[in-house]
CSV table of C-alpha atoms in Angstrom, one decimal:
chain,number,residue,atom,x,y,z
A,17,MET,CA,163.8,196.5,-46.5
A,18,LYS,CA,161.9,195.3,-43.5
A,19,ASP,CA,162.7,191.8,-42.3
A,20,PHE,CA,159.2,190.4,-42.7
A,21,LEU,CA,159.3,191.4,-46.4
A,22,SER,CA,162.4,189.4,-47.1
A,23,LYS,CA,161.0,186.4,-45.3
A,24,LEU,CA,158.1,186.4,-47.7
A,25,GLY,CA,160.3,186.7,-50.7
A,26,ILE,CA,159.4,190.3,-51.5
A,27,LYS,CA,162.1,192.1,-53.4
A,28,HIS,CA,162.4,195.7,-54.5
A,29,GLU,CA,160.9,194.7,-57.9
A,30,ASN,CA,158.5,191.8,-58.1
A,31,SER,CA,156.7,190.0,-60.9
A,32,GLY,CA,152.9,190.0,-60.4
A,33,THR,CA,152.2,187.0,-62.7
A,34,SER,CA,152.7,183.4,-61.7
A,35,THR,CA,151.4,180.0,-62.9
A,36,GLY,CA,152.1,178.5,-59.4
A,37,GLN,CA,155.7,177.4,-59.4
A,38,GLU,CA,157.1,180.0,-61.8
A,39,PHE,CA,156.8,183.8,-61.9
A,40,LEU,CA,156.7,185.4,-65.4
A,41,LYS,CA,158.1,188.8,-66.1
A,42,ASP,CA,157.5,190.7,-69.3
A,43,VAL,CA,160.1,193.5,-69.6
A,44,THR,CA,157.5,195.6,-71.5
A,45,SER,CA,155.1,195.5,-68.5
A,46,GLU,CA,154.1,198.6,-66.5
A,47,LYS,CA,154.9,198.8,-62.8
A,48,ILE,CA,152.6,199.2,-59.8
A,49,THR,CA,154.2,200.9,-56.8
A,50,SER,CA,152.9,199.8,-53.5
A,51,TYR,CA,152.9,202.4,-50.7
A,52,THR,CA,152.2,201.8,-47.0
A,53,PRO,CA,149.2,203.9,-45.9
A,54,SER,CA,150.8,204.2,-42.5
A,55,ASP,CA,153.3,206.9,-43.6
A,56,GLY,CA,153.0,207.0,-47.4
A,57,SER,CA,156.4,205.6,-48.1
A,58,GLU,CA,157.2,203.3,-50.9
A,59,ILE,CA,157.4,199.6,-50.1
A,60,ALA,CA,158.2,197.9,-53.5
A,61,THR,CA,157.1,197.6,-57.0
A,62,VAL,CA,155.2,194.9,-58.9
A,63,TYR,CA,155.1,194.3,-62.6
A,64,GLU,CA,151.6,194.3,-64.0
A,65,THR,CA,150.4,191.3,-66.0
A,66,THR,CA,150.6,191.8,-69.8
A,67,LYS,CA,148.0,190.4,-72.2
A,68,SER,CA,150.5,187.8,-73.4
A,69,GLU,CA,151.2,186.7,-69.9
A,70,TYR,CA,147.5,186.5,-69.2
A,71,GLU,CA,147.1,184.2,-72.1
A,72,GLU,CA,149.9,182.0,-70.8
A,73,VAL,CA,148.3,181.8,-67.4
A,74,VAL,CA,144.9,180.8,-68.8
A,75,GLN,CA,146.3,178.2,-71.1
A,76,LYS,CA,148.3,176.7,-68.2
A,77,SER,CA,145.2,176.8,-66.0
A,78,GLN,CA,143.2,174.9,-68.6
A,79,GLU,CA,145.9,172.3,-69.1
A,80,ALA,CA,146.4,171.8,-65.3
A,81,PHE,CA,142.6,171.4,-64.9
A,82,LYS,CA,142.7,168.2,-67.0
A,83,GLU,CA,145.1,166.7,-64.6
A,84,TRP,CA,144.0,168.2,-61.4
A,85,ARG,CA,140.3,167.2,-61.8
A,86,MET,CA,141.4,163.5,-62.1
A,87,MET,CA,143.2,163.5,-58.8
A,88,PRO,CA,141.0,162.1,-56.0
A,89,ALA,CA,139.4,164.9,-53.9
A,90,PRO,CA,141.1,163.7,-50.7
A,91,GLN,CA,144.5,163.9,-52.4
A,92,ARG,CA,143.7,167.5,-53.5
A,93,GLY,CA,142.7,168.1,-49.9
A,94,GLU,CA,146.2,166.9,-48.8
A,95,ILE,CA,147.8,169.6,-51.0
A,96,VAL,CA,145.5,172.2,-49.3
A,97,ARG,CA,146.4,170.8,-45.9
A,98,GLN,CA,150.1,171.4,-46.6
A,99,ILE,CA,149.3,174.9,-47.7
A,100,GLY,CA,147.6,175.5,-44.4
A,101,GLU,CA,150.7,174.2,-42.6
A,102,GLU,CA,152.9,176.5,-44.7
A,103,LEU,CA,150.7,179.5,-43.8
A,104,ARG,CA,151.2,178.6,-40.2
A,105,LYS,CA,155.0,179.0,-40.7
A,106,TYR,CA,154.6,182.4,-42.2
A,107,LYS,CA,151.7,183.7,-40.1
A,108,GLU,CA,153.7,186.4,-38.4
A,109,PRO,CA,155.5,187.9,-41.4
A,110,LEU,CA,152.4,187.7,-43.6
A,111,GLY,CA,150.2,189.2,-40.9
A,112,LYS,CA,152.7,192.1,-40.7
A,113,LEU,CA,152.6,192.6,-44.5
A,114,VAL,CA,148.8,192.7,-44.5
A,115,SER,CA,149.0,195.3,-41.8
A,116,TYR,CA,151.8,197.3,-43.5
A,117,GLU,CA,150.4,197.3,-47.0
A,118,MET,CA,146.7,197.6,-46.2
A,119,GLY,CA,146.7,199.5,-43.0
A,120,LYS,CA,144.7,197.3,-40.6
A,121,VAL,CA,146.2,196.9,-37.2
A,122,TYR,CA,148.6,194.0,-36.6
A,123,GLN,CA,146.2,191.9,-34.6
A,124,GLU,CA,143.7,192.1,-37.5
A,125,GLY,CA,146.5,191.2,-39.9
A,126,LEU,CA,147.2,188.1,-37.9
A,127,GLY,CA,143.5,187.3,-37.8
A,128,GLU,CA,143.3,187.5,-41.5
A,129,VAL,CA,146.1,184.9,-42.0
A,130,GLN,CA,144.4,182.7,-39.4
A,131,GLU,CA,141.3,182.8,-41.5
A,132,MET,CA,143.4,181.4,-44.4
A,133,ILE,CA,144.6,178.6,-42.1
A,134,ASP,CA,141.1,177.9,-40.9
A,135,ILE,CA,139.6,177.6,-44.4
A,136,CYS,CA,142.4,175.3,-45.3
A,137,ASP,CA,141.5,173.0,-42.4
A,138,PHE,CA,137.8,173.3,-43.4
A,139,ALA,CA,138.6,172.5,-47.0
A,140,VAL,CA,140.6,169.4,-46.1
A,141,GLY,CA,137.5,167.9,-44.3
A,142,GLN,CA,135.2,169.1,-47.2
A,143,SER,CA,137.4,167.2,-49.7
A,144,ARG,CA,135.9,163.9,-48.3
A,145,MET,CA,132.3,165.3,-48.2
A,146,LEU,CA,131.5,166.4,-51.8
A,147,TYR,CA,128.2,164.5,-51.5
A,148,GLY,CA,125.5,163.9,-54.0
A,149,LYS,CA,122.0,162.4,-53.5
A,150,THR,CA,120.2,159.3,-54.6
A,151,MET,CA,116.6,159.4,-55.6
A,152,HIS,CA,113.9,156.8,-56.3
A,153,SER,CA,113.0,156.4,-59.9
A,154,GLU,CA,109.4,156.0,-61.0
A,155,ARG,CA,110.6,153.5,-63.5
A,156,PRO,CA,111.3,149.9,-62.4
A,157,GLN,CA,114.9,148.7,-62.3
A,158,HIS,CA,116.2,152.2,-62.7
A,159,ARG,CA,118.6,154.1,-60.3
A,160,MET,CA,118.8,157.9,-60.1
A,161,TYR,CA,121.4,159.9,-58.4
A,162,GLU,CA,123.2,163.2,-58.7
A,163,GLN,CA,126.9,164.0,-58.6
A,164,TRP,CA,129.1,167.1,-58.8
A,165,HIS,CA,131.8,167.8,-61.2
A,166,PRO,CA,134.5,170.6,-61.2
A,167,LEU,CA,133.8,173.6,-63.4
A,168,GLY,CA,137.3,174.4,-64.7
A,169,PRO,CA,139.4,177.6,-64.2
A,170,VAL,CA,137.8,179.8,-61.6
A,171,GLY,CA,138.6,183.5,-61.6
A,172,VAL,CA,138.9,185.3,-58.2
A,173,ILE,CA,138.9,189.1,-58.0
A,174,SER,CA,139.5,190.2,-54.4
A,175,ALA,CA,139.5,193.7,-52.8
A,176,PHE,CA,142.2,195.6,-50.8
A,177,ASN,CA,140.5,195.4,-47.4
A,178,PHE,CA,141.0,191.7,-47.1
A,179,PRO,CA,143.9,191.2,-49.4
A,180,VAL,CA,144.5,187.5,-48.5
A,181,ALA,CA,141.6,185.9,-46.6
A,182,VAL,CA,138.8,186.3,-49.1
A,183,TYR,CA,141.0,184.8,-51.8
A,184,SER,CA,141.6,181.8,-49.7
A,185,TRP,CA,137.9,181.3,-49.0
A,186,ASN,CA,137.4,180.9,-52.7
A,187,ALA,CA,140.7,179.2,-53.7
A,188,MET,CA,140.9,176.5,-51.1
A,189,ILE,CA,137.3,175.3,-51.6
A,190,ALA,CA,137.6,175.6,-55.4
A,191,ALA,CA,140.8,173.6,-55.3
A,192,ILE,CA,139.4,170.6,-53.4
A,193,CYS,CA,136.5,170.6,-55.8
A,194,GLY,CA,138.9,170.0,-58.7
A,195,ASP,CA,139.0,173.5,-60.2
A,196,THR,CA,142.1,175.6,-61.0
A,197,ILE,CA,142.3,179.1,-59.7
A,198,ILE,CA,143.3,182.4,-61.3
A,199,TRP,CA,143.6,185.2,-58.8
A,200,LYS,CA,143.6,188.9,-59.4
A,201,GLY,CA,144.1,190.8,-56.1
A,202,SER,CA,143.7,194.5,-55.7
A,203,GLU,CA,146.2,196.8,-57.3
A,204,LYS,CA,146.3,198.6,-54.0
A,205,THR,CA,147.8,195.6,-52.2
A,206,PRO,CA,149.8,193.7,-54.9
A,207,LEU,CA,152.6,192.6,-52.5
A,208,CYS,CA,150.1,190.5,-50.5
A,209,GLY,CA,149.3,188.5,-53.6
A,210,VAL,CA,153.0,188.0,-54.4
A,211,ALA,CA,153.7,186.8,-50.9
A,212,VAL,CA,150.8,184.3,-50.8
A,213,GLN,CA,151.9,183.0,-54.2
A,214,ASN,CA,155.4,182.5,-52.9
A,215,ILE,CA,154.1,180.5,-49.9
A,216,ILE,CA,151.7,178.4,-51.9
A,217,GLY,CA,154.5,177.8,-54.5
A,218,ASN,CA,156.6,176.1,-51.8
A,219,VAL,CA,153.9,173.4,-51.5
A,220,LEU,CA,153.3,173.1,-55.2
A,221,LYS,CA,157.0,172.5,-55.9
A,222,ALA,CA,157.4,170.0,-53.1
A,223,ASN,CA,154.4,167.9,-54.4
A,224,ASP,CA,155.1,168.4,-58.1
A,225,VAL,CA,151.7,169.9,-58.7
A,226,PRO,CA,151.2,170.9,-62.3
A,227,GLU,CA,151.7,174.6,-63.2
A,228,GLY,CA,148.4,176.4,-63.5
A,229,VAL,CA,146.5,175.0,-60.5
A,230,PHE,CA,147.1,178.2,-58.4
A,231,SER,CA,147.9,181.2,-60.6
A,232,LEU,CA,148.3,185.0,-59.9
A,233,ILE,CA,147.8,188.0,-62.2
A,234,THR,CA,148.2,191.6,-61.2
A,235,GLY,CA,146.7,194.8,-62.5
A,236,GLY,CA,143.8,197.2,-62.6
A,237,ARG,CA,140.4,197.3,-64.2
A,238,GLU,CA,141.6,196.2,-67.7
A,239,VAL,CA,143.2,193.0,-66.3
A,240,GLY,CA,139.9,192.2,-64.5
A,241,GLU,CA,138.0,192.8,-67.7
A,242,TRP,CA,140.1,190.2,-69.5
A,243,MET,CA,138.8,187.7,-66.9
A,244,THR,CA,135.2,188.7,-66.9
A,245,THR,CA,134.9,188.6,-70.7
A,246,ASP,CA,136.9,185.3,-71.0
A,247,GLU,CA,134.6,182.3,-71.9
A,248,ARG,CA,137.4,180.0,-70.8
A,249,ILE,CA,136.7,181.0,-67.2
A,250,PRO,CA,133.3,179.6,-66.3
A,251,LEU,CA,133.0,181.2,-62.9
A,252,ILE,CA,134.1,184.6,-61.6
A,253,SER,CA,134.0,185.3,-57.9
A,254,ALA,CA,134.3,189.1,-57.3
A,255,THR,CA,134.5,191.1,-54.1
A,256,GLY,CA,134.1,194.9,-54.3
A,257,SER,CA,131.7,197.8,-54.7
A,258,ILE,CA,128.1,197.5,-55.9
A,259,ARG,CA,129.0,199.5,-59.0
A,260,MET,CA,131.8,197.1,-59.8
A,261,GLY,CA,129.7,194.1,-59.1
A,262,LYS,CA,126.9,195.2,-61.4
A,263,GLN,CA,129.5,195.5,-64.2
A,264,VAL,CA,130.9,192.1,-63.5
A,265,ALA,CA,127.4,190.5,-63.4
A,266,GLN,CA,126.4,192.1,-66.7
A,267,THR,CA,129.6,191.1,-68.5
A,268,VAL,CA,129.7,187.5,-67.2
A,269,GLY,CA,126.0,187.1,-67.5
A,270,ALA,CA,126.1,188.2,-71.2
A,271,ARG,CA,128.2,185.1,-71.9
A,272,LEU,CA,126.1,183.0,-69.5
A,273,GLY,CA,128.9,182.5,-67.1
A,274,LYS,CA,128.5,182.0,-63.4
A,275,THR,CA,129.3,184.6,-60.7
A,276,ILE,CA,129.7,184.8,-56.9
A,277,LEU,CA,129.3,188.4,-55.9
A,278,GLU,CA,130.3,189.9,-52.5
A,279,LEU,CA,129.5,193.6,-52.8
A,280,GLY,CA,128.7,196.5,-50.5
A,281,GLY,CA,127.3,196.4,-47.0
A,282,ASN,CA,125.3,199.0,-45.0
A,283,ASN,CA,125.2,197.0,-41.8
A,284,ALA,CA,123.1,197.9,-38.8
A,285,ILE,CA,122.9,196.9,-35.2
A,286,ILE,CA,119.5,197.3,-33.4
A,287,ILE,CA,120.0,198.1,-29.7
A,288,SER,CA,116.9,197.2,-27.7
A,289,LYS,CA,115.8,198.7,-24.4
A,290,ASP,CA,116.4,195.1,-23.1
A,291,ALA,CA,120.0,194.9,-24.4
A,292,ASP,CA,123.1,194.2,-22.3
A,293,LEU,CA,124.6,197.6,-23.0
A,294,GLU,CA,128.1,196.6,-21.9
A,295,MET,CA,128.3,193.9,-24.5
A,296,ALA,CA,126.7,196.1,-27.1
A,297,VAL,CA,129.2,198.9,-26.7
A,298,ARG,CA,132.2,196.6,-27.1
A,299,ALA,CA,130.6,195.0,-30.3
A,300,VAL,CA,129.7,198.4,-31.7
A,301,VAL,CA,133.2,199.9,-31.3
A,302,PHE,CA,135.0,197.0,-32.9
A,303,GLY,CA,132.4,196.8,-35.7
A,304,ALA,CA,132.6,200.5,-36.4
A,305,VAL,CA,136.3,201.3,-36.1
A,306,GLY,CA,137.9,197.9,-36.8
A,307,THR,CA,140.0,198.1,-40.0
A,308,ALA,CA,139.2,201.8,-39.9
A,309,GLY,CA,135.7,201.1,-41.1
A,310,GLN,CA,136.9,199.4,-44.2
A,311,ARG,CA,135.3,196.1,-43.8
A,312,CYS,CA,132.3,195.1,-45.9
A,313,THR,CA,130.8,194.0,-42.6
A,314,SER,CA,131.7,197.2,-40.7
A,315,THR,CA,128.9,198.6,-38.5
A,316,ARG,CA,127.6,201.6,-40.3
A,317,ARG,CA,124.2,202.2,-38.6
A,318,LEU,CA,123.2,201.9,-35.0
A,319,ILE,CA,119.4,201.8,-34.5
A,320,ILE,CA,118.9,202.6,-30.8
A,321,HIS,CA,115.7,202.5,-28.7
A,322,GLU,CA,114.8,205.9,-27.5
A,323,SER,CA,115.0,204.9,-23.8
A,324,VAL,CA,118.7,204.1,-24.0
A,325,PHE,CA,119.7,206.4,-26.8
A,326,ASP,CA,121.4,209.2,-24.8
A,327,GLU,CA,123.2,206.8,-22.5
A,328,LEU,CA,124.6,204.7,-25.3
A,329,LYS,CA,125.6,207.8,-27.3
A,330,ASP,CA,127.4,209.3,-24.3
A,331,ARG,CA,129.3,206.0,-23.7
A,332,LEU,CA,130.4,205.7,-27.3
A,333,VAL,CA,131.5,209.4,-27.5
A,334,SER,CA,133.6,208.8,-24.4
A,335,ILE,CA,135.3,205.7,-25.8
A,336,TYR,CA,135.9,207.3,-29.3
A,337,GLN,CA,137.7,210.2,-27.7
A,338,SER,CA,140.3,207.8,-26.1
A,339,ILE,CA,140.9,205.4,-29.0
A,340,LYS,CA,144.6,205.3,-30.0
A,341,ILE,CA,145.1,206.0,-33.7
A,342,GLY,CA,148.5,205.4,-35.3
A,343,ASP,CA,151.0,203.0,-36.8
A,344,PRO,CA,149.2,199.7,-37.5
A,345,LEU,CA,152.2,197.6,-36.5
A,346,ASP,CA,152.3,199.2,-33.0
A,347,GLU,CA,150.6,196.7,-30.7
A,348,ASP,CA,148.8,199.5,-28.8
A,349,THR,CA,147.1,200.9,-31.8
A,350,LEU,CA,143.4,200.3,-32.2
A,351,VAL,CA,142.8,202.2,-35.4
A,352,GLY,CA,145.2,202.4,-38.4
A,353,PRO,CA,145.0,204.5,-41.5
A,354,LEU,CA,142.6,204.5,-44.4
A,355,ILE,CA,144.0,202.9,-47.6
A,356,ASP,CA,144.7,206.1,-49.5
A,357,GLN,CA,144.0,209.8,-49.9
A,358,ASP,CA,140.9,209.1,-52.0
A,359,ALA,CA,139.4,207.3,-49.0
A,360,VAL,CA,140.1,210.2,-46.7
A,361,GLN,CA,138.4,212.6,-49.2
A,362,ALA,CA,135.4,210.3,-49.5
A,363,MET,CA,135.0,210.4,-45.8
A,364,GLN,CA,135.2,214.2,-45.7
A,365,ASN,CA,132.7,214.4,-48.5
A,366,ALA,CA,130.3,212.2,-46.6
A,367,LEU,CA,130.6,214.2,-43.4
A,368,LYS,CA,129.8,217.4,-45.4
A,369,GLN,CA,126.7,215.8,-46.9
A,370,ILE,CA,125.5,214.6,-43.5
A,371,LYS,CA,125.5,218.2,-42.3
A,372,GLU,CA,123.8,219.4,-45.5
A,373,GLU,CA,121.0,216.9,-45.1
A,374,GLY,CA,120.3,218.0,-41.5
A,375,GLY,CA,122.4,215.5,-39.6
A,376,LYS,CA,124.9,216.3,-36.8
A,377,VAL,CA,128.5,215.2,-36.4
A,378,ILE,CA,128.7,214.5,-32.7
A,379,THR,CA,132.4,213.6,-32.5
A,380,GLY,CA,135.4,212.8,-34.7
A,381,GLY,CA,135.8,213.0,-38.5
A,382,GLU,CA,138.9,215.2,-38.5
A,383,VAL,CA,141.9,214.4,-40.7
A,384,LEU,CA,145.0,214.1,-38.6
A,385,GLU,CA,147.2,216.4,-40.6
A,386,ASN,CA,150.1,216.1,-38.1
A,387,MET,CA,150.6,212.4,-38.9
A,388,GLU,CA,152.2,211.0,-41.9
A,389,GLY,CA,149.9,208.6,-43.7
A,390,HIS,CA,146.1,208.6,-44.2
A,391,TYR,CA,144.8,209.0,-40.7
A,392,VAL,CA,141.4,210.2,-39.6
A,393,LYS,CA,139.4,210.3,-36.3
A,394,PRO,CA,136.4,207.8,-36.4
A,395,ALA,CA,133.2,209.8,-36.4
A,396,ILE,CA,129.8,209.4,-34.7
A,397,CYS,CA,126.9,211.2,-36.3
A,398,GLU,CA,123.2,211.6,-35.4
A,399,VAL,CA,121.1,211.2,-38.5
A,400,LYS,CA,117.8,210.0,-40.0
A,401,ASN,CA,117.8,206.6,-41.9
A,402,HIS,CA,116.3,208.1,-45.0
A,403,TYR,CA,119.2,210.5,-45.6
A,404,GLU,CA,120.7,209.9,-49.0
A,405,ILE,CA,124.2,209.6,-47.6
A,406,VAL,CA,123.0,207.1,-45.0
A,407,GLN,CA,121.6,204.9,-47.8
A,408,GLU,CA,125.1,204.6,-49.3
A,409,GLU,CA,128.2,202.8,-48.1
A,410,THR,CA,131.0,205.1,-47.2
A,411,PHE,CA,134.1,202.9,-46.7
A,412,ALA,CA,135.4,204.8,-43.7
A,413,PRO,CA,134.8,204.9,-39.9
A,414,ILE,CA,131.5,206.8,-39.8
A,415,LEU,CA,128.9,205.5,-37.4
A,416,TYR,CA,125.3,206.7,-37.8
A,417,LEU,CA,123.0,206.9,-34.7
A,418,ILE,CA,119.3,206.5,-35.4
A,419,LYS,CA,116.6,206.6,-32.8
A,420,TYR,CA,113.5,204.3,-32.8
A,421,SER,CA,110.5,203.7,-30.6
A,422,SER,CA,109.0,200.4,-31.7
A,423,LEU,CA,110.4,197.1,-33.0
A,424,LYS,CA,108.3,197.6,-36.2
A,425,GLU,CA,110.0,201.0,-36.7
A,426,ALA,CA,113.4,199.6,-36.0
A,427,MET,CA,113.0,196.8,-38.6
A,428,GLU,CA,111.7,199.2,-41.2
A,429,TYR,CA,114.9,201.3,-40.7
A,430,HIS,CA,117.1,198.2,-40.6
A,431,ASN,CA,115.8,196.8,-43.9
A,432,GLY,CA,115.3,200.1,-45.5
A,433,VAL,CA,118.6,200.2,-47.5
A,434,LYS,CA,119.5,198.6,-50.7
A,435,GLN,CA,122.4,196.5,-49.3
A,436,GLY,CA,121.9,193.3,-47.3
A,437,LEU,CA,125.1,191.8,-46.0
A,438,SER,CA,125.4,191.6,-42.2
A,439,SER,CA,123.1,192.5,-39.3
A,440,ALA,CA,122.8,192.2,-35.6
A,441,MET,CA,120.5,192.9,-32.7
A,442,PHE,CA,121.3,193.2,-29.0
A,443,THR,CA,118.5,192.1,-26.8
A,444,LEU,CA,117.7,189.8,-23.9
A,445,ASN,CA,114.1,189.6,-25.0
A,446,MET,CA,113.5,186.2,-26.6
A,447,ARG,CA,110.5,187.5,-28.7
A,448,GLU,CA,112.5,190.3,-30.1
A,449,ALA,CA,115.5,188.0,-30.9
A,450,GLU,CA,113.3,185.5,-32.6
A,451,THR,CA,111.4,188.2,-34.6
A,452,PHE,CA,114.8,189.6,-35.8
A,453,LEU,CA,115.8,186.1,-37.1
A,454,SER,CA,112.4,185.3,-38.6
A,455,HIS,CA,111.2,185.7,-42.2
A,456,ARG,CA,109.8,189.1,-41.2
A,457,GLY,CA,113.0,190.2,-39.5
A,458,SER,CA,116.5,190.9,-41.0
A,459,ASP,CA,116.7,190.7,-44.8
A,460,CYS,CA,120.5,190.2,-44.7
A,461,GLY,CA,122.6,187.2,-45.5
A,462,ILE,CA,124.0,187.3,-42.0
A,463,ALA,CA,121.9,188.0,-38.9
A,464,ASN,CA,123.3,187.8,-35.3
A,465,ILE,CA,122.0,188.1,-31.8
A,466,ASN,CA,124.1,189.7,-29.1
A,467,ILE,CA,127.3,189.8,-31.3
A,468,GLY,CA,128.2,192.5,-33.8
A,469,THR,CA,128.1,192.6,-37.6
A,470,SER,CA,131.8,192.1,-38.1
A,471,GLY,CA,133.9,189.0,-37.6
A,472,ALA,CA,132.3,186.1,-39.5
A,473,GLU,CA,133.6,182.5,-38.9
A,474,ILE,CA,134.6,180.4,-41.9
A,475,GLY,CA,132.3,177.5,-40.9
A,476,GLY,CA,129.2,179.4,-42.1
A,477,ALA,CA,128.5,180.5,-45.7
A,478,PHE,CA,129.4,184.2,-46.1
A,479,GLY,CA,127.4,186.6,-48.3
A,480,GLY,CA,124.5,188.9,-48.6
A,481,GLU,CA,121.2,189.7,-50.3
A,482,LYS,CA,119.8,192.5,-52.4
A,483,GLU,CA,122.6,194.7,-53.9
A,484,THR,CA,125.2,192.9,-51.9
A,485,GLY,CA,125.0,190.4,-54.7
A,486,GLY,CA,123.6,187.1,-53.3
A,487,GLY,CA,126.9,185.3,-53.4
A,488,ARG,CA,128.1,182.7,-50.8
A,489,GLU,CA,131.7,181.8,-50.0
A,490,SER,CA,133.6,179.9,-47.4
A,491,GLY,CA,131.7,177.3,-45.2
A,492,SER,CA,128.4,175.3,-45.1
A,493,ASP,CA,127.6,174.1,-48.7
A,494,ALA,CA,129.2,177.0,-50.5
A,495,TRP,CA,131.4,174.4,-52.2
A,496,LYS,CA,128.5,173.7,-54.6
A,497,ALA,CA,129.0,177.1,-56.3
A,498,TYR,CA,132.4,175.9,-57.6
A,499,MET,CA,131.0,172.8,-59.2
A,500,ARG,CA,128.3,171.7,-61.7
A,501,ARG,CA,125.5,169.4,-60.8
A,502,GLN,CA,124.7,166.4,-62.9
A,503,THR,CA,121.7,164.1,-62.6
A,504,ASN,CA,122.3,160.5,-63.7
A,505,THR,CA,119.8,157.7,-64.4
A,506,ILE,CA,120.9,154.1,-64.9
A,507,ASN,CA,118.6,151.4,-66.4
A,508,TRP,CA,119.8,148.1,-65.1
A,509,GLY,CA,116.8,146.1,-66.4
A,510,ASP,CA,116.0,144.5,-69.8
A,511,GLU,CA,113.1,146.8,-70.8
A,512,LEU,CA,112.9,150.5,-71.7
A,513,PRO,CA,109.9,152.1,-69.8
A,514,LEU,CA,109.5,155.8,-70.4
A,515,ALA,CA,108.9,158.4,-67.7
A,516,GLN,CA,105.3,159.5,-66.9
A,517,GLY,CA,104.0,156.2,-68.3
A,518,ILE,CA,104.3,157.3,-71.9
A,519,GLU,CA,103.7,154.6,-74.5
A,520,PHE,CA,105.8,155.0,-77.6
A,521,ASP,CA,106.0,151.8,-79.7
A,522,VAL,CA,108.3,151.8,-82.8
């Protein structure tokens, strides 16, 4: 077994269920085998969570909430601070595991762990800033204010492409708010969940934190449905496809629960005739091929002014033909494998549909049959924005080139999809930049000027509009989603005046 796996406490067989300090293992449980997409070899196995184990996790989470919510928020922040310090110790081996199990290159694996560290730092500060407001009452000798209370157990369902970072965006903020957390990671990357739980468990044990504050469950769709239908879990934060998100929204909404949904992206960059093309090319390449096109913020569509279209296309084709594809743990590799064979097939189906609809594959798209693992060449295609396949999100490195002649036309193309996550424009024209960021510009949750669509910082709220789900995680005031608002009025006088001047004598 590789050295970094043993450092993280990964064994040949691992329990996928934990209440924080303790791992549960039901001998009747099914096993999930984790394979590395780099060469298809088996890494280790993880026991799925059984229904009885799930019940134990939820009960422990409920019990822990009663104690955790009473701890002052800055003290909860201190626990999160220590988790950040523990993650610093394990940054290298955890980054390697993310790369090995998911397939993103090692530098991106390290970056993902750094995001975990950064959100811990952010959450520590936020633990002293869970502010409410005071308002002036219309009634004499009355004081009005609002305060925020924790919700209870929070369910976090994360996806394979960011197997650790997105969990931490939710968990660390929810924790300082006084919530307990139940995490179900992707069944495609179960070892990342086990490793993170081992790291957090070190801190929980050292501080005698009650079992159930940070819990882990493992499994497929059925395990996720246990969470979404469970009235004991008031909030579900789910990251995944639009199809999955609609099911979660309907299920949780039917019981009047709360959701934070981070779903598909069909992200575009507009390249103006006034763009700095050198900067634009670098941003486009990283956004399109980073994580092998498997980021929700990956650049899918490039909307290029007709005057610079051919020049930019030629430069991109030249770069794509020299990109090194291979082992994600090799420091020289820029593009690793897709997650599995289904992802490879989905890409091939998309390329076929592009041709059927009248588009052209300019370069790339081939499956690298001579390499073990799920490797493909990133593709560049010339298309029309209205093509059905362009309207969808294919989770693979396919970049669509679309030509425009006016800013009005570019914005129509840009906003003319059902997803609304991340967006960008490259221009040195102030009027164009301000238009893109105005209410008649980008309709996405994230809009950037002269940087790409990918690579959000934790200080800003992350999320999108339209069928991306409308959720917000991470920075800014995203903490409010993990709490309930309460308005309070105190009468400190000796009379009982009614609002709106109503007279009601008894």
